[in-house]
């Protein structure tokens, strides 16, 4: 007895139900309606009358448009959140801890990004007054340990928190104890950070450049102390006396960040070489030469004493080049970076290193013994108020808009300044945000390309029907509008994240799948004569098949709503809605479109088709979708005598044409259907055992690769690694924190002008003269950063440009330009004949009238040799050109100069030629431009006449520069805060878990008393700072800024003596903060710069978090039980970020498993047979394992982006195999009836499996091809999540369709029930069984939880 056809579940009543169903159908047949009655008669009438179907189409188009209009006009706008912050889990303890501290700091100071270079701090004064008051009471005999009116009593308010200090600080304290930003009406831009840019980091600046606490006068400057205060007062007097000085642009409000990175060979990464420094100097000068620069530059008072900066007195870039390129005026040296010549490198760096601010510009590898840095940091500051504005508060939005429109012009200029030796990175608030927006928009433009490709592909796969292609794609687009309405208005979600943007690419594949199923079913129902029968059959068959797949897919996506990550929750809800709406709109519109097309449009399309083929000289054929195609016929089975044997080959199956006399092959669908049958279905079914064996092998290998996939070892990438955005983001892990400002760290502010006679003996030394040229470069001293070459012209302001020629019989000769006189093979030196110029002189930098910059660009695109060209603009990277070097010439005739002509050839490889006369360089008749024209080159190589006094200037030649400063801490490590007095954050008023919105309020510890706990606080500070494994030396910032507290604390408790002092930049504020409210210290946070590198991956950094947590808990455990400090905690913004990624990976994997469970439950109900469930389950399992294995083979690591992308695998994998199983069930109804004894059970399975592929193969393959095509443009996205998401979707689609047509078909031919046709009773019983299984599982989980809690309670008792 063959038991394969017997179901393992629901084994009773199928045959009887099938007979009853057949009898009911026979009783319902009527001649007039083709056997259609009830509701289906109405459906058939609606979709067979053209004008009624037209009304349905019109309503289906107008309703989404009306809903969208209501949403956009009368509902709050949708917020777009494209940052990683949308993935933050606010319910996690790490986020709650940091958010509590952030709320407390914002309520106390007005902003979390507090300025880190203010010379004085209100917290210090207020805390000092409170401690002095408590100390006075303690000396008077007051017992602070028992008296209720101690340090934290409200009686301390008059002296501890003066009203004047409150007004200066701009802080109001609410009666409940929370400090709130005050001193202004809500909505006023009374602080610089509200006007945009870097005002959030700096605050307002007084004339002396000193930062103030929002308008409060401060004593001390960048170096602190009374001397700096006196200098500020003298500068103020100088400002009042300077009648020509304008207060416009006097406050540094915005900045542009530049990072110059040395690139070249592995051992050549020192930025302090003459060639690289001159390149950087040229870039900075180029930026200052912008026509609008003076309208936006920062004009500090210190610029008045720098004569070379006149008459505009714009502040030069904040850069070390202020020391390396000093200027000279009236025998005085000014360190402003405006000089034409390079000073002595070691001497200039030695002078700059005497200030701690020097280390802000370089990487952490530089030391006094090794003057080498891989990068050089620079900033250009811009001032406000702008001309025609009175103050920062005068139309701040318009000022920021004007500045943004100006500064974005630098993006195109800076993008072309990188050379083979120096890479130029650029950023800043406006520039960075603008580049992010442009990147996002350019990536979204790829969607238009994708849409065009999809439209063409759908047009082809619908056999060149414009009408069906339009309404098929329109139904998908309209469903997106309905889903967006439900998402925003009905469910009340106010945010669209980065994942929602890629939903458009995913839904195209799912929607096109449904469209193709309707078209294919309508085409295959051509054997039904009556239009009502044909349309009802199409709606019932295609609607049911697409409903099963859409429901399962939507349920799988909906499983992501249980994720802890808000962005994933929103994505799961949005995808579930969009899949459901897509099915509904396709089911409503496509039957109506098919009705109108078949009765009114098809004839015209056939006419056009016949006319086109007539023009092409081909025979006139029917439209591929017409009823005359032979691909609409169902399979007719012809039994061969030997086919009844169990071990023989598969049945011989042949297609019979439709009874139409004009039957002929279709153009697209028929060929695709034939190819699937001949090359896919039949081999898979015939060799089913081999297919299943290969599947098992692939599954085992894939599972092994899945185990080898390791967690991410680096921080997640947001952009492609080679882009300016991502490189700058990666470098910021090595740079100082963004809250540290160093706009007054350059030589303009740190050095006074020096007379030349004090260093007269150094004026004749050439640049880099401290180097010993007879020394072996490989053994060069670390103090010698430059590596001169004896073959290159590197001395003096002039350089020689050598021209070489390569003529290998090609139509176009190539010319090479180099500053090296050696001739590389196979190039040859030029002669002086035929107008050739073997070499010419030029200036390294702007020199008098020689200010026209020419750039030599090289491209390696034109193989086998590179090509060089000359241009007066930057190199175009889009065509493979990159900058080699630059030089300066004159555009007008000069004394002792000659005119040279240059032009770029129009033919490949597009070389540029320089010649002495125009005929040799005129390759085209066009006008002069960037790559064609003339210039004037100096004739004399005598540099003594043009050499400036600052060339080779060594300020430390007499040994008077002093000792190098100690390297300060500039927030290069993760900043960890140890917080006391805060219990948590209250979010009971929040309506969602999204990062955008109200963060909540803090919960204060009422028992926290700083006077009682001061001894324990000092002890904890010493213990934590002494742990060098966690804290950098000098990284402990236990108290607010200022030295005033150091003399008071030892009087309060002996433990407070010799507290560790932080090693900060002069004037830099400590991150330690106290919360003052109502005359009390409500909370305190200590800050420690940890040894944790912020560029590590989240999984690697998690061990650092555990070390901090364990060490702090050990220290707190030593405190008395009554101490409020035992409720303290440690937090860090970096901890929140790492847990975001860790939770993202874990949550995505849980969502993947939950999606699989939901999918299995839904498929169990729809198939109503376990032997139909198993092929789907094994297919999905194989697809997931193979996709993850491919990720491993591609070298990917499991990060947040990869894990979240995996959450869509189940929803995208179930479609095709479920369609094939549905086709298997339909094949049992459509195949001709045969006596059960005449056909073997195994043969029935194989026949139904082949018919299933024949029935739905074209539709699912068309859908898969469309999905892959729609995601291919994502491969080229600059935004990495988009690119990886597209790659995973494409890989998953390709693997899924491959497994469906091979593995699923082979499993159906092997184990599927041969006679099962899914009666309604079986579906009901399957649903009840699934519900019972779910209920039993929930009960077991509940019981297990109770038993676990009881066991734990017994164990603890």
mmCIF file of N, CA and C in Angstrom, residues 38-145:
data_model
loop_
_atom_site.group_PDB
_atom_site.id
_atom_site.type_symbol
_atom_site.label_atom_id
_atom_site.label_comp_id
_atom_site.label_asym_id
_atom_site.label_seq_id
_atom_site.Cartn_x
_atom_site.Cartn_y
_atom_site.Cartn_z
ATOM 1 N N UNK A 38 -24.798 33.885 -7.759
ATOM 2 C CA UNK A 38 -24.566 34.643 -6.539
ATOM 3 C C UNK A 38 -23.664 35.832 -6.755
ATOM 4 N N UNK A 39 -22.758 35.991 -5.804
ATOM 5 C CA UNK A 39 -21.850 37.134 -5.853
ATOM 6 C C UNK A 39 -20.953 37.075 -7.073
ATOM 7 N N UNK A 40 -20.546 35.881 -7.468
ATOM 8 C CA UNK A 40 -19.638 35.770 -8.598
ATOM 9 C C UNK A 40 -20.303 36.195 -9.898
ATOM 10 N N UNK A 41 -21.649 36.087 -9.945
ATOM 11 C CA UNK A 41 -22.336 36.576 -11.146
ATOM 12 C C UNK A 41 -22.188 38.086 -11.249
ATOM 13 N N UNK A 42 -22.305 38.767 -10.099
ATOM 14 C CA UNK A 42 -22.132 40.227 -10.098
ATOM 15 C C UNK A 42 -20.700 40.596 -10.458
ATOM 16 N N UNK A 43 -19.740 39.853 -9.896
ATOM 17 C CA UNK A 43 -18.337 40.127 -10.222
ATOM 18 C C UNK A 43 -18.082 39.915 -11.707
ATOM 19 N N UNK A 44 -18.635 38.831 -12.245
ATOM 20 C CA UNK A 44 -18.464 38.590 -13.671
ATOM 21 C C UNK A 44 -19.099 39.672 -14.523
ATOM 22 N N UNK A 45 -20.241 40.173 -14.097
ATOM 23 C CA UNK A 45 -20.891 41.250 -14.875
ATOM 24 C C UNK A 45 -20.070 42.525 -14.822
ATOM 25 N N UNK A 46 -19.558 42.864 -13.638
ATOM 26 C CA UNK A 46 -18.769 44.097 -13.494
ATOM 27 C C UNK A 46 -17.536 44.046 -14.376
ATOM 28 N N UNK A 47 -16.878 42.889 -14.428
ATOM 29 C CA UNK A 47 -15.620 42.795 -15.142
ATOM 30 C C UNK A 47 -15.764 42.276 -16.569
ATOM 31 N N UNK A 48 -16.998 42.269 -17.083
ATOM 32 C CA UNK A 48 -17.208 41.938 -18.500
ATOM 33 C C UNK A 48 -17.911 43.053 -19.254
ATOM 34 N N UNK A 49 -18.393 44.054 -18.561
ATOM 35 C CA UNK A 49 -18.998 45.224 -19.200
ATOM 36 C C UNK A 49 -17.949 46.331 -19.220
ATOM 37 N N UNK A 50 -17.534 46.777 -20.391
ATOM 38 C CA UNK A 50 -16.402 47.716 -20.449
ATOM 39 C C UNK A 50 -16.632 49.004 -19.688
ATOM 40 N N UNK A 51 -17.858 49.586 -19.789
ATOM 41 C CA UNK A 51 -18.036 50.884 -19.129
ATOM 42 C C UNK A 51 -18.039 50.745 -17.613
ATOM 43 N N UNK A 52 -18.539 49.615 -17.097
ATOM 44 C CA UNK A 52 -18.483 49.390 -15.649
ATOM 45 C C UNK A 52 -17.031 49.180 -15.207
ATOM 46 N N UNK A 53 -16.279 48.415 -15.989
ATOM 47 C CA UNK A 53 -14.861 48.241 -15.663
ATOM 48 C C UNK A 53 -14.117 49.568 -15.730
ATOM 49 N N UNK A 54 -14.499 50.442 -16.667
ATOM 50 C CA UNK A 54 -13.891 51.769 -16.715
ATOM 51 C C UNK A 54 -14.171 52.575 -15.467
ATOM 52 N N UNK A 55 -15.414 52.426 -14.932
ATOM 53 C CA UNK A 55 -15.742 53.116 -13.682
ATOM 54 C C UNK A 55 -14.877 52.592 -12.543
ATOM 55 N N UNK A 56 -14.677 51.260 -12.508
ATOM 56 C CA UNK A 56 -13.810 50.678 -11.476
ATOM 57 C C UNK A 56 -12.386 51.218 -11.593
ATOM 58 N N UNK A 57 -11.882 51.307 -12.827
ATOM 59 C CA UNK A 57 -10.540 51.855 -13.016
ATOM 60 C C UNK A 57 -10.464 53.305 -12.550
ATOM 61 N N UNK A 58 -11.475 54.091 -12.906
ATOM 62 C CA UNK A 58 -11.473 55.489 -12.480
ATOM 63 C C UNK A 58 -11.534 55.638 -10.973
ATOM 64 N N UNK A 59 -12.391 54.845 -10.326
ATOM 65 C CA UNK A 59 -12.474 54.911 -8.867
ATOM 66 C C UNK A 59 -11.184 54.444 -8.219
ATOM 67 N N UNK A 60 -10.584 53.402 -8.802
ATOM 68 C CA UNK A 60 -9.331 52.914 -8.240
ATOM 69 C C UNK A 60 -8.199 53.897 -8.365
ATOM 70 N N UNK A 61 -8.266 54.790 -9.332
ATOM 71 C CA UNK A 61 -7.234 55.814 -9.494
ATOM 72 C C UNK A 61 -7.533 57.037 -8.642
ATOM 73 N N UNK A 62 -8.791 57.453 -8.578
ATOM 74 C CA UNK A 62 -9.149 58.683 -7.871
ATOM 75 C C UNK A 62 -9.092 58.526 -6.360
ATOM 76 N N UNK A 63 -9.482 57.357 -5.852
ATOM 77 C CA UNK A 63 -9.505 57.187 -4.395
ATOM 78 C C UNK A 63 -8.124 57.347 -3.773
ATOM 79 N N UNK A 64 -7.069 56.693 -4.244
ATOM 80 C CA UNK A 64 -5.741 56.940 -3.645
ATOM 81 C C UNK A 64 -5.283 58.378 -3.793
ATOM 82 N N UNK A 65 -5.615 58.994 -4.921
ATOM 83 C CA UNK A 65 -5.217 60.397 -5.090
ATOM 84 C C UNK A 65 -5.924 61.293 -4.082
ATOM 85 N N UNK A 66 -7.221 61.025 -3.841
ATOM 86 C CA UNK A 66 -7.960 61.826 -2.866
ATOM 87 C C UNK A 66 -7.412 61.618 -1.456
ATOM 88 N N UNK A 67 -7.115 60.367 -1.091
ATOM 89 C CA UNK A 67 -6.553 60.099 0.229
ATOM 90 C C UNK A 67 -5.191 60.766 0.398
ATOM 91 N N UNK A 68 -4.380 60.744 -0.646
ATOM 92 C CA UNK A 68 -3.066 61.378 -0.569
ATOM 93 C C UNK A 68 -3.191 62.890 -0.443
ATOM 94 N N UNK A 69 -4.132 63.472 -1.186
ATOM 95 C CA UNK A 69 -4.334 64.919 -1.082
ATOM 96 C C UNK A 69 -4.766 65.309 0.321
ATOM 97 N N UNK A 70 -5.651 64.536 0.909
ATOM 98 C CA UNK A 70 -6.080 64.824 2.291
ATOM 99 C C UNK A 70 -4.904 64.703 3.244
ATOM 100 N N UNK A 71 -4.085 63.682 3.061
ATOM 101 C CA UNK A 71 -2.952 63.460 3.967
ATOM 102 C C UNK A 71 -1.946 64.594 3.874
ATOM 103 N N UNK A 72 -1.619 65.028 2.662
ATOM 104 C CA UNK A 72 -0.594 66.057 2.501
ATOM 105 C C UNK A 72 -1.109 67.457 2.846
ATOM 106 N N UNK A 73 -2.414 67.677 2.724
ATOM 107 C CA UNK A 73 -2.953 69.014 2.950
ATOM 108 C C UNK A 73 -3.432 69.233 4.381
ATOM 109 N N UNK A 74 -3.987 68.219 5.000
ATOM 110 C CA UNK A 74 -4.651 68.412 6.283
ATOM 111 C C UNK A 74 -4.025 67.640 7.433
ATOM 112 N N UNK A 75 -3.017 66.857 7.182
ATOM 113 C CA UNK A 75 -2.365 66.083 8.243
ATOM 114 C C UNK A 75 -0.961 66.620 8.480
ATOM 115 N N UNK A 76 -0.427 66.393 9.682
ATOM 116 C CA UNK A 76 0.956 66.836 9.940
ATOM 117 C C UNK A 76 1.913 66.194 8.945
ATOM 118 N N UNK A 77 2.926 66.928 8.527
ATOM 119 C CA UNK A 77 3.862 66.362 7.529
ATOM 120 C C UNK A 77 4.665 65.218 8.101
ATOM 121 N N UNK A 78 5.081 64.340 7.221
ATOM 122 C CA UNK A 78 5.928 63.217 7.604
ATOM 123 C C UNK A 78 7.356 63.701 7.831
ATOM 124 N N UNK A 79 7.955 63.270 8.927
ATOM 125 C CA UNK A 79 9.362 63.567 9.183
ATOM 126 C C UNK A 79 10.229 62.496 8.531
ATOM 127 N N UNK A 80 11.285 62.921 7.883
ATOM 128 C CA UNK A 80 12.220 62.008 7.229
ATOM 129 C C UNK A 80 13.457 61.890 8.112
ATOM 130 N N UNK A 81 13.738 60.689 8.547
ATOM 131 C CA UNK A 81 14.904 60.443 9.396
ATOM 132 C C UNK A 81 15.811 59.454 8.687
ATOM 133 N N UNK A 82 16.933 59.961 8.136
ATOM 134 C CA UNK A 82 17.861 59.135 7.369
ATOM 135 C C UNK A 82 19.106 58.773 8.160
ATOM 136 N N UNK A 83 19.132 59.063 9.437
ATOM 137 C CA UNK A 83 20.326 58.810 10.232
ATOM 138 C C UNK A 83 20.213 57.471 10.953
ATOM 139 N N UNK A 84 21.362 57.069 11.505
ATOM 140 C CA UNK A 84 21.379 55.845 12.290
ATOM 141 C C UNK A 84 20.665 56.014 13.626
ATOM 142 N N UNK A 85 20.384 57.254 14.022
ATOM 143 C CA UNK A 85 19.712 57.459 15.297
ATOM 144 C C UNK A 85 18.313 56.868 15.309
ATOM 145 N N UNK A 86 17.735 56.635 14.123
ATOM 146 C CA UNK A 86 16.420 56.014 14.068
ATOM 147 C C UNK A 86 16.451 54.572 14.551
ATOM 148 N N UNK A 87 17.632 53.985 14.664
ATOM 149 C CA UNK A 87 17.750 52.605 15.118
ATOM 150 C C UNK A 87 18.039 52.520 16.622
ATOM 151 N N UNK A 88 18.054 53.663 17.304
ATOM 152 C CA UNK A 88 18.317 53.644 18.734
ATOM 153 C C UNK A 88 17.129 53.029 19.475
ATOM 154 N N UNK A 89 17.444 52.226 20.478
ATOM 155 C CA UNK A 89 16.424 51.565 21.290
ATOM 156 C C UNK A 89 16.335 52.324 22.609
ATOM 157 N N UNK A 90 15.341 53.179 22.729
ATOM 158 C CA UNK A 90 15.246 54.026 23.916
ATOM 159 C C UNK A 90 14.832 53.255 25.152
ATOM 160 N N UNK A 91 14.293 52.062 24.984
ATOM 161 C CA UNK A 91 13.898 51.273 26.144
ATOM 162 C C UNK A 91 15.060 50.499 26.748
ATOM 163 N N UNK A 92 16.203 50.454 26.078
ATOM 164 C CA UNK A 92 17.359 49.732 26.608
ATOM 165 C C UNK A 92 17.997 50.541 27.722
ATOM 166 N N UNK A 93 18.575 49.833 28.700
ATOM 167 C CA UNK A 93 19.129 50.532 29.866
ATOM 168 C C UNK A 93 20.256 51.470 29.470
ATOM 169 N N UNK A 94 21.071 51.125 28.461
ATOM 170 C CA UNK A 94 22.161 52.006 28.058
ATOM 171 C C UNK A 94 21.625 53.323 27.506
ATOM 172 N N UNK A 95 20.524 53.249 26.747
ATOM 173 C CA UNK A 95 19.923 54.472 26.222
ATOM 174 C C UNK A 95 19.247 55.273 27.328
ATOM 175 N N UNK A 96 18.587 54.584 28.259
ATOM 176 C CA UNK A 96 17.931 55.301 29.352
ATOM 177 C C UNK A 96 18.946 56.020 30.227
ATOM 178 N N UNK A 97 20.083 55.382 30.471
ATOM 179 C CA UNK A 97 21.110 56.038 31.281
ATOM 180 C C UNK A 97 21.634 57.291 30.606
ATOM 181 N N UNK A 98 22.018 57.158 29.348
ATOM 182 C CA UNK A 98 22.612 58.317 28.675
ATOM 183 C C UNK A 98 21.562 59.404 28.433
ATOM 184 N N UNK A 99 20.343 59.009 28.090
ATOM 185 C CA UNK A 99 19.301 60.013 27.888
ATOM 186 C C UNK A 99 19.010 60.770 29.177
ATOM 187 N N UNK A 100 19.060 60.073 30.312
ATOM 188 C CA UNK A 100 18.843 60.765 31.579
ATOM 189 C C UNK A 100 19.904 61.832 31.807
ATOM 190 N N UNK A 101 21.174 61.488 31.550
ATOM 191 C CA UNK A 101 22.243 62.478 31.702
ATOM 192 C C UNK A 101 22.102 63.591 30.677
ATOM 193 N N UNK A 102 21.767 63.247 29.442
ATOM 194 C CA UNK A 102 21.623 64.272 28.403
ATOM 195 C C UNK A 102 20.499 65.241 28.743
ATOM 196 N N UNK A 103 19.380 64.727 29.251
ATOM 197 C CA UNK A 103 18.276 65.613 29.642
ATOM 198 C C UNK A 103 18.700 66.520 30.778
ATOM 199 N N UNK A 104 19.421 65.951 31.752
ATOM 200 C CA UNK A 104 19.869 66.758 32.882
ATOM 201 C C UNK A 104 20.824 67.866 32.440
ATOM 202 N N UNK A 105 21.770 67.534 31.557
ATOM 203 C CA UNK A 105 22.723 68.540 31.090
ATOM 204 C C UNK A 105 22.024 69.607 30.266
ATOM 205 N N UNK A 106 21.093 69.184 29.403
ATOM 206 C CA UNK A 106 20.378 70.163 28.587
ATOM 207 C C UNK A 106 19.537 71.086 29.456
ATOM 208 N N UNK A 107 18.906 70.545 30.467
ATOM 209 C CA UNK A 107 18.096 71.396 31.340
ATOM 210 C C UNK A 107 18.964 72.339 32.165
ATOM 211 N N UNK A 108 20.210 71.934 32.431
ATOM 212 C CA UNK A 108 21.100 72.779 33.220
ATOM 213 C C UNK A 108 21.823 73.801 32.365
ATOM 214 N N UNK A 109 22.299 73.383 31.181
ATOM 215 C CA UNK A 109 23.145 74.239 30.360
ATOM 216 C C UNK A 109 22.474 74.711 29.084
ATOM 217 N N UNK A 110 21.325 74.166 28.743
ATOM 218 C CA UNK A 110 20.628 74.575 27.536
ATOM 219 C C UNK A 110 20.966 73.741 26.328
ATOM 220 N N UNK A 111 22.077 72.982 26.365
ATOM 221 C CA UNK A 111 22.464 72.179 25.211
ATOM 222 C C UNK A 111 23.433 71.115 25.680
ATOM 223 N N UNK A 112 23.314 69.920 25.079
ATOM 224 C CA UNK A 112 24.283 68.865 25.395
ATOM 225 C C UNK A 112 25.638 69.195 24.802
ATOM 226 N N UNK A 113 25.650 69.749 23.592
ATOM 227 C CA UNK A 113 26.919 70.098 22.941
ATOM 228 C C UNK A 113 27.435 71.403 23.510
ATOM 229 N N UNK A 114 27.779 71.407 24.775
ATOM 230 C CA UNK A 114 28.279 72.616 25.421
ATOM 231 C C UNK A 114 29.648 72.966 24.856
ATOM 232 N N UNK A 115 29.896 74.236 24.824
ATOM 233 C CA UNK A 115 31.190 74.711 24.297
ATOM 234 C C UNK A 115 32.321 74.293 25.228
ATOM 235 N N UNK A 116 33.400 73.733 24.661
ATOM 236 C CA UNK A 116 34.452 73.146 25.468
ATOM 237 C C UNK A 116 35.682 74.029 25.580
ATOM 238 N N UNK A 117 35.607 75.273 25.182
ATOM 239 C CA UNK A 117 36.776 76.138 25.309
ATOM 240 C C UNK A 117 36.420 77.451 25.984
ATOM 241 N N UNK A 118 35.426 77.463 26.843
ATOM 242 C CA UNK A 118 35.108 78.683 27.572
ATOM 243 C C UNK A 118 36.109 78.836 28.718
ATOM 244 N N UNK A 119 36.549 80.068 28.985
ATOM 245 C CA UNK A 119 37.566 80.254 30.008
ATOM 246 C C UNK A 119 37.014 80.232 31.417
ATOM 247 N N UNK A 120 35.728 80.336 31.605
ATOM 248 C CA UNK A 120 35.166 80.316 32.945
ATOM 249 C C UNK A 120 33.866 79.561 32.889
ATOM 250 N N UNK A 121 33.435 79.074 34.012
ATOM 251 C CA UNK A 121 32.274 78.213 34.040
ATOM 252 C C UNK A 121 31.404 78.602 35.221
ATOM 253 N N UNK A 122 30.135 78.731 34.952
ATOM 254 C CA UNK A 122 29.203 79.092 36.003
ATOM 255 C C UNK A 122 29.104 77.994 37.050
ATOM 256 N N UNK A 123 29.201 76.731 36.617
ATOM 257 C CA UNK A 123 29.088 75.630 37.562
ATOM 258 C C UNK A 123 30.153 75.734 38.648
ATOM 259 N N UNK A 124 31.350 76.136 38.278
ATOM 260 C CA UNK A 124 32.433 76.246 39.247
ATOM 261 C C UNK A 124 32.097 77.274 40.318
ATOM 262 N N UNK A 125 31.645 78.445 39.897
ATOM 263 C CA UNK A 125 31.346 79.507 40.866
ATOM 264 C C UNK A 125 30.197 79.118 41.779
ATOM 265 N N UNK A 126 29.137 78.570 41.200
ATOM 266 C CA UNK A 126 27.986 78.204 42.006
ATOM 267 C C UNK A 126 28.336 77.095 42.996
ATOM 268 N N UNK A 127 29.053 76.074 42.512
ATOM 269 C CA UNK A 127 29.435 74.982 43.406
ATOM 270 C C UNK A 127 30.404 75.466 44.479
ATOM 271 N N UNK A 128 31.303 76.378 44.105
ATOM 272 C CA UNK A 128 32.238 76.906 45.094
ATOM 273 C C UNK A 128 31.499 77.646 46.192
ATOM 274 N N UNK A 129 30.514 78.466 45.820
ATOM 275 C CA UNK A 129 29.765 79.214 46.824
ATOM 276 C C UNK A 129 29.013 78.283 47.762
ATOM 277 N N UNK A 130 28.442 77.216 47.193
ATOM 278 C CA UNK A 130 27.721 76.273 48.046
ATOM 279 C C UNK A 130 28.664 75.555 49.008
ATOM 280 N N UNK A 131 29.829 75.143 48.504
ATOM 281 C CA UNK A 131 30.776 74.447 49.367
ATOM 282 C C UNK A 131 31.324 75.357 50.453
ATOM 283 N N UNK A 132 31.589 76.635 50.112
ATOM 284 C CA UNK A 132 32.055 77.585 51.117
ATOM 285 C C UNK A 132 31.007 77.810 52.191
ATOM 286 N N UNK A 133 29.759 77.880 51.793
ATOM 287 C CA UNK A 133 28.699 78.070 52.775
ATOM 288 C C UNK A 133 28.609 76.863 53.705
ATOM 289 N N UNK A 134 28.679 75.665 53.106
ATOM 290 C CA UNK A 134 28.647 74.472 53.945
ATOM 291 C C UNK A 134 29.856 74.387 54.853
ATOM 292 N N UNK A 135 31.024 74.798 54.345
ATOM 293 C CA UNK A 135 32.220 74.776 55.162
ATOM 294 C C UNK A 135 32.115 75.761 56.320
ATOM 295 N N UNK A 136 31.496 76.947 56.044
ATOM 296 C CA UNK A 136 31.313 77.911 57.116
ATOM 297 C C UNK A 136 30.389 77.392 58.192
ATOM 298 N N UNK A 137 29.338 76.719 57.785
ATOM 299 C CA UNK A 137 28.428 76.154 58.781
ATOM 300 C C UNK A 137 29.094 75.040 59.574
ATOM 301 N N UNK A 138 29.942 74.284 58.863
ATOM 302 C CA UNK A 138 30.645 73.207 59.559
ATOM 303 C C UNK A 138 31.591 73.782 60.595
ATOM 304 N N UNK A 139 32.265 74.919 60.262
ATOM 305 C CA UNK A 139 33.152 75.543 61.235
ATOM 306 C C UNK A 139 32.401 76.161 62.386
ATOM 307 N N UNK A 140 31.147 76.566 62.179
ATOM 308 C CA UNK A 140 30.337 77.160 63.246
ATOM 309 C C UNK A 140 29.713 76.105 64.145
ATOM 310 N N UNK A 141 29.985 74.867 63.882
ATOM 311 C CA UNK A 141 29.474 73.810 64.733
ATOM 312 C C UNK A 141 28.227 73.157 64.222
ATOM 313 N N UNK A 142 27.844 73.432 63.021
ATOM 314 C CA UNK A 142 26.650 72.825 62.462
ATOM 315 C C UNK A 142 26.966 71.438 61.977
ATOM 316 N N UNK A 143 26.212 70.489 62.375
ATOM 317 C CA UNK A 143 26.428 69.107 61.957
ATOM 318 C C UNK A 143 25.700 68.871 60.662
ATOM 319 N N UNK A 144 26.439 68.780 59.631
ATOM 320 C CA UNK A 144 25.819 68.576 58.334
ATOM 321 C C UNK A 144 25.288 67.168 58.171
ATOM 322 N N UNK A 145 25.833 66.233 58.931
ATOM 323 C CA UNK A 145 25.372 64.862 58.778
ATOM 324 C C UNK A 145 23.980 64.667 59.316
#
